mmCIF file of C-alpha atoms in Angstrom:
data_model
loop_
_atom_site.group_PDB
_atom_site.id
_atom_site.type_symbol
_atom_site.label_atom_id
_atom_site.label_comp_id
_atom_site.label_asym_id
_atom_site.label_seq_id
_atom_site.Cartn_x
_atom_site.Cartn_y
_atom_site.Cartn_z
ATOM 1 C CA MET Z 1462 126.757 22.396 10.818
ATOM 2 C CA ARG Z 1463 127.083 25.026 13.890
ATOM 3 C CA THR Z 1464 128.705 27.070 14.181
ATOM 4 C CA LEU Z 1465 129.869 28.271 17.315
ATOM 5 C CA TYR Z 1466 132.194 31.962 18.264
ATOM 6 C CA TYR Z 1467 133.449 31.322 21.568
ATOM 7 C CA VAL Z 1468 134.726 34.712 23.281
ATOM 8 C CA PRO Z 1469 136.790 33.692 26.837
ATOM 9 C CA ILE Z 1470 135.278 37.088 28.272
ATOM 10 C CA ILE Z 1471 137.179 38.937 31.275
ATOM 11 C CA HIS Z 1472 134.971 41.090 33.467
ATOM 12 C CA THR Z 1473 135.422 45.011 34.202
ATOM 13 C CA LEU Z 1474 134.543 46.062 37.388
ATOM 14 C CA GLY Z 1475 131.109 47.673 35.485
ATOM 15 C CA ASP Z 1476 129.917 44.063 35.057
ATOM 16 C CA TYR Z 1477 129.566 44.154 39.185
ATOM 17 C CA ALA Z 1478 126.519 46.482 39.793
ATOM 18 C CA SER Z 1479 126.477 48.019 42.921
ATOM 19 C CA LEU Z 1480 130.004 46.175 43.779
ATOM 20 C CA GLN Z 1481 131.659 47.837 41.776
ATOM 21 C CA GLU Z 1482 132.992 50.817 43.679
ATOM 22 C CA GLN Z 1483 133.589 48.580 46.289
ATOM 23 C CA ILE Z 1484 135.908 46.452 44.310
ATOM 24 C CA SER Z 1485 137.537 49.467 42.932
ATOM 25 C CA GLN Z 1486 138.554 50.825 46.044
ATOM 26 C CA SER Z 1487 139.952 47.546 47.723
ATOM 27 C CA LEU Z 1488 142.141 47.305 44.320
ATOM 28 C CA GLU Z 1489 143.221 51.452 44.733
ATOM 29 C CA LYS Z 1490 143.632 50.499 48.493
ATOM 30 C CA ASN Z 1491 145.830 46.976 47.858
ATOM 31 C CA TYR Z 1492 147.790 48.005 44.466
ATOM 32 C CA GLY Z 1493 147.524 51.921 44.208
ATOM 33 C CA LYS Z 1494 145.563 54.087 41.650
ATOM 34 C CA GLN Z 1495 147.960 53.853 38.817
ATOM 35 C CA ALA Z 1496 147.767 50.218 38.927
ATOM 36 C CA LEU Z 1497 143.778 50.449 38.698
ATOM 37 C CA ALA Z 1498 144.189 52.834 35.988
ATOM 38 C CA ASN Z 1499 145.853 50.165 34.114
ATOM 39 C CA ILE Z 1500 143.983 47.652 34.590
ATOM 40 C CA LYS Z 1501 140.634 49.925 33.926
ATOM 41 C CA LYS Z 1502 142.641 50.517 30.619
ATOM 42 C CA GLU Z 1503 143.515 47.590 29.344
ATOM 43 C CA LEU Z 1504 139.840 45.849 30.221
ATOM 44 C CA GLN Z 1505 138.747 48.381 28.065
ATOM 45 C CA SER Z 1506 141.863 47.631 25.275
ATOM 46 C CA PHE Z 1507 140.574 44.223 25.749
ATOM 47 C CA TRP Z 1508 136.927 44.655 25.013
ATOM 48 C CA GLU Z 1509 137.784 47.045 21.759
ATOM 49 C CA THR Z 1510 139.641 43.797 20.440
ATOM 50 C CA VAL Z 1511 136.701 41.376 21.480
ATOM 51 C CA ARG Z 1512 133.831 43.968 19.221
ATOM 52 C CA GLU Z 1513 136.505 44.220 16.596
ATOM 53 C CA ARG Z 1514 136.706 40.635 16.558
ATOM 54 C CA VAL Z 1515 133.073 39.685 16.820
ATOM 55 C CA PHE Z 1516 131.298 42.098 14.310
ATOM 56 C CA GLU Z 1517 134.551 40.673 11.606
ATOM 57 C CA ALA Z 1518 133.407 37.076 12.502
ATOM 58 C CA ILE Z 1519 129.764 37.880 12.517
ATOM 59 C CA PRO Z 1520 129.342 41.750 10.652
ATOM 60 C CA ASP Z 1521 125.097 40.182 9.930
ATOM 61 C CA PRO Z 1522 123.948 38.738 13.258
ATOM 62 C CA ARG Z 1523 120.667 38.571 12.302
ATOM 63 C CA GLY Z 1524 119.326 34.981 14.163
ATOM 64 C CA VAL Z 1525 123.340 34.011 15.915
ATOM 65 C CA ILE Z 1526 122.131 32.717 18.901
ATOM 66 C CA VAL Z 1527 123.899 34.275 21.973
ATOM 67 C CA TYR Z 1528 124.430 32.373 24.788
ATOM 68 C CA GLN Z 1529 125.937 34.821 27.688
ATOM 69 C CA ASP Z 1530 126.781 33.669 31.103
ATOM 70 C CA GLY Z 1531 125.051 33.852 34.519
ATOM 71 C CA LEU Z 1532 122.316 34.179 31.931
ATOM 72 C CA PRO Z 1533 119.221 32.006 33.137
ATOM 73 C CA SER Z 1534 117.664 29.477 31.035
ATOM 74 C CA GLY Z 1535 113.977 30.315 30.246
ATOM 75 C CA PRO Z 1536 111.429 31.681 27.716
ATOM 76 C CA ARG Z 1537 113.066 34.089 25.156
ATOM 77 C CA ASP Z 1538 110.891 37.107 25.928
ATOM 78 C CA LYS Z 1539 111.489 36.428 29.836
ATOM 79 C CA ILE Z 1540 115.218 36.275 29.080
ATOM 80 C CA GLN Z 1541 114.846 39.316 26.980
ATOM 81 C CA LYS Z 1542 112.729 41.620 29.754
ATOM 82 C CA LEU Z 1543 115.380 39.707 32.406
ATOM 83 C CA PHE Z 1544 118.679 41.057 30.264
ATOM 84 C CA GLY Z 1545 117.479 44.455 30.101
ATOM 85 C CA TYR Z 1546 117.005 44.381 33.666
ATOM 86 C CA TYR Z 1547 120.599 43.813 33.320
ATOM 87 C CA VAL Z 1548 121.757 46.347 31.349
ATOM 88 C CA SER Z 1549 120.549 49.184 33.370
ATOM 89 C CA ASP Z 1550 121.655 47.595 36.459
ATOM 90 C CA THR Z 1551 125.327 47.611 34.729
ATOM 91 C CA PRO Z 1552 125.798 50.608 32.253
ATOM 92 C CA GLN Z 1553 129.096 50.540 32.510
ATOM 93 C CA SER Z 1554 129.434 46.775 31.017
ATOM 94 C CA GLU Z 1555 131.566 46.148 27.804
ATOM 95 C CA ASN Z 1556 130.344 42.700 28.016
ATOM 96 C CA PHE Z 1557 126.528 43.964 28.023
ATOM 97 C CA ALA Z 1558 126.975 46.447 25.654
ATOM 98 C CA LEU Z 1559 128.116 44.499 23.472
ATOM 99 C CA VAL Z 1560 125.123 41.599 23.574
ATOM 100 C CA LYS Z 1561 122.660 44.490 23.509
ATOM 101 C CA GLU Z 1562 124.137 45.518 20.689
ATOM 102 C CA LEU Z 1563 124.648 42.167 18.924
ATOM 103 C CA VAL Z 1564 120.241 41.961 19.622
ATOM 104 C CA GLU Z 1565 119.874 45.201 18.122
ATOM 105 C CA LYS Z 1566 121.492 43.715 14.993
ATOM 106 C CA GLY Z 1567 118.972 41.274 15.684
ATOM 107 C CA ALA Z 1568 120.656 38.343 17.385
ATOM 108 C CA VAL Z 1569 118.766 36.369 19.464
ATOM 109 C CA LEU Z 1570 119.282 35.988 23.533
ATOM 110 C CA GLU Z 1571 119.289 32.338 24.645
ATOM 111 C CA GLY Z 1572 118.885 31.094 28.088
ATOM 112 C CA THR Z 1573 122.046 29.956 29.727
ATOM 113 C CA GLU Z 1574 122.376 28.743 32.695
ATOM 114 C CA ASP Z 1575 120.588 26.775 35.713
ATOM 115 C CA MET Z 1576 120.319 29.431 38.014
ATOM 116 C CA ARG Z 1577 120.496 26.961 40.969
ATOM 117 C CA LEU Z 1578 123.949 25.934 40.585
ATOM 118 C CA VAL Z 1579 125.207 29.912 39.539
ATOM 119 C CA LYS Z 1580 123.257 30.769 42.711
ATOM 120 C CA ALA Z 1581 124.675 27.728 45.042
ATOM 121 C CA GLN Z 1582 128.029 29.042 43.674
ATOM 122 C CA VAL Z 1583 127.523 32.735 44.292
ATOM 123 C CA ASP Z 1584 126.725 31.598 48.129
ATOM 124 C CA LEU Z 1585 130.289 29.938 48.582
ATOM 125 C CA TYR Z 1586 131.873 32.733 47.242
ATOM 126 C CA LYS Z 1587 130.323 34.866 49.400
ATOM 127 C CA ALA Z 1588 130.962 32.332 52.230
ATOM 128 C CA SER Z 1589 134.566 31.573 52.475
ATOM 129 C CA TYR Z 1590 137.490 32.204 50.275
ATOM 130 C CA LYS Z 1591 138.433 28.843 50.462
ATOM 131 C CA ALA Z 1592 135.929 27.340 48.835
ATOM 132 C CA SER Z 1593 137.561 26.371 45.784
ATOM 133 C CA PRO Z 1594 136.869 22.827 45.318
ATOM 134 C CA MET Z 1595 133.438 23.312 45.851
ATOM 135 C CA ALA Z 1596 133.142 26.476 43.550
ATOM 136 C CA ASP Z 1597 135.427 24.529 41.172
ATOM 137 C CA ARG Z 1598 133.167 21.472 40.814
ATOM 138 C CA ILE Z 1599 129.835 23.651 40.476
ATOM 139 C CA THR Z 1600 131.394 25.865 37.432
ATOM 140 C CA HIS Z 1601 131.814 21.941 35.967
ATOM 141 C CA GLU Z 1602 128.737 21.140 36.480
ATOM 142 C CA ARG Z 1603 127.776 24.561 35.276
ATOM 143 C CA ASP Z 1604 129.999 23.993 32.000
ATOM 144 C CA ILE Z 1605 127.712 20.807 31.830
ATOM 145 C CA PHE Z 1606 124.767 21.831 31.629
ATOM 146 C CA ILE Z 1607 125.819 25.174 29.545
ATOM 147 C CA ALA Z 1608 126.859 22.911 26.120
ATOM 148 C CA HIS Z 1609 123.715 20.517 26.571
ATOM 149 C CA ARG Z 1610 121.903 24.022 26.520
ATOM 150 C CA ILE Z 1611 124.538 24.701 23.775
ATOM 151 C CA ASN Z 1612 123.150 21.726 21.980
ATOM 152 C CA GLU Z 1613 119.821 21.074 22.760
ATOM 153 C CA THR Z 1614 118.906 25.019 21.222
ATOM 154 C CA LEU Z 1615 121.777 25.677 18.944
ATOM 155 C CA ALA Z 1616 119.848 23.953 14.803
ATOM 156 C CA GLN Z 1617 121.255 22.346 12.641
ATOM 157 C CA ASN Z 1618 122.436 25.440 10.713
ATOM 158 C CA GLY Z 1619 122.407 27.356 12.942
ATOM 159 C CA ARG Z 1620 125.302 30.292 14.459
ATOM 160 C CA ALA Z 1621 125.578 31.366 17.983
ATOM 161 C CA ILE Z 1622 127.990 32.929 20.054
ATOM 162 C CA LEU Z 1623 128.882 32.185 23.834
ATOM 163 C CA PHE Z 1624 130.325 34.772 25.686
ATOM 164 C CA ILE Z 1625 132.095 32.873 29.217
ATOM 165 C CA GLY Z 1626 134.344 33.229 31.801
ATOM 166 C CA ARG Z 1627 137.635 32.186 30.687
ATOM 167 C CA GLN Z 1628 137.298 29.931 33.944
ATOM 168 C CA HIS Z 1629 134.875 27.740 32.362
ATOM 169 C CA LYS Z 1630 135.258 24.991 30.339
ATOM 170 C CA VAL Z 1631 132.387 24.740 27.866
ATOM 171 C CA ILE Z 1632 134.140 23.577 24.579
ATOM 172 C CA GLU Z 1633 135.331 20.842 26.354
ATOM 173 C CA GLU Z 1634 131.837 19.645 27.188
ATOM 174 C CA LEU Z 1635 130.737 20.130 23.673
ATOM 175 C CA ASP Z 1636 134.035 17.676 22.905
ATOM 176 C CA LYS Z 1637 132.617 14.998 25.276
ATOM 177 C CA LEU Z 1638 128.623 15.162 23.694
ATOM 178 C CA GLU Z 1639 130.936 14.564 20.423
ATOM 179 C CA GLU Z 1640 133.302 11.976 21.189
ATOM 180 C CA SER Z 1641 130.289 10.308 22.777
ATOM 181 C CA ASP Z 1642 127.420 10.094 19.794
ATOM 182 C CA LYS Z 1643 125.460 12.647 21.849
ATOM 183 C CA LEU Z 1644 126.677 16.072 19.897
ATOM 184 C CA LEU Z 1645 122.776 16.479 17.670
ATOM 185 C CA TYR Z 1646 124.511 18.334 14.411
ATOM 186 C CA PRO Z 1647 127.842 19.042 13.550
ATOM 187 C CA LEU Z 1648 129.452 22.125 15.362
ATOM 188 C CA ARG Z 1649 132.293 23.969 14.319
ATOM 189 C CA VAL Z 1650 133.618 26.217 16.961
ATOM 190 C CA VAL Z 1651 135.712 29.487 16.176
ATOM 191 C CA TYR Z 1652 137.235 30.799 18.744
ATOM 192 C CA LEU Z 1653 137.282 35.350 18.823
#
């Protein structure tokens, strides 16, 4: 039986690369320095808990496939190289630091997303804050794509971990595949 460890993530300011300073300034202006400090502290605590849970559930990550929110599908060697750029561009990302640690301990990065959908959603957010219905539809399409990607790339007795934003419904899409008998092999989901 396949096992998928599911980690619903919360992005930290470190995930936003060149926008980090702008977002920090905006948060500080709107909510104050103390609120910003509290947010940062809560996010740091969240990621410490995630890291503990991940390594409790997967003490030996060798061979575990890592599916990362926003990481495009493609050949694994190119995904690894691209991820290296992501890590260097966002050195304060708790999410990427954890994925990097898993990979250094033998986990394998797998391309996860259709980047046309990711780009379309980002463009919508840039164009207008009123793009919510269209962005929701694109998120749904991304979830379907990711579910199919997991189904196609996770071997019969394989183990994987999915780092994905909390608003996503990939697990529900995997359930739909199971209900329609399109799941290639049984899949157990472990929530971390």
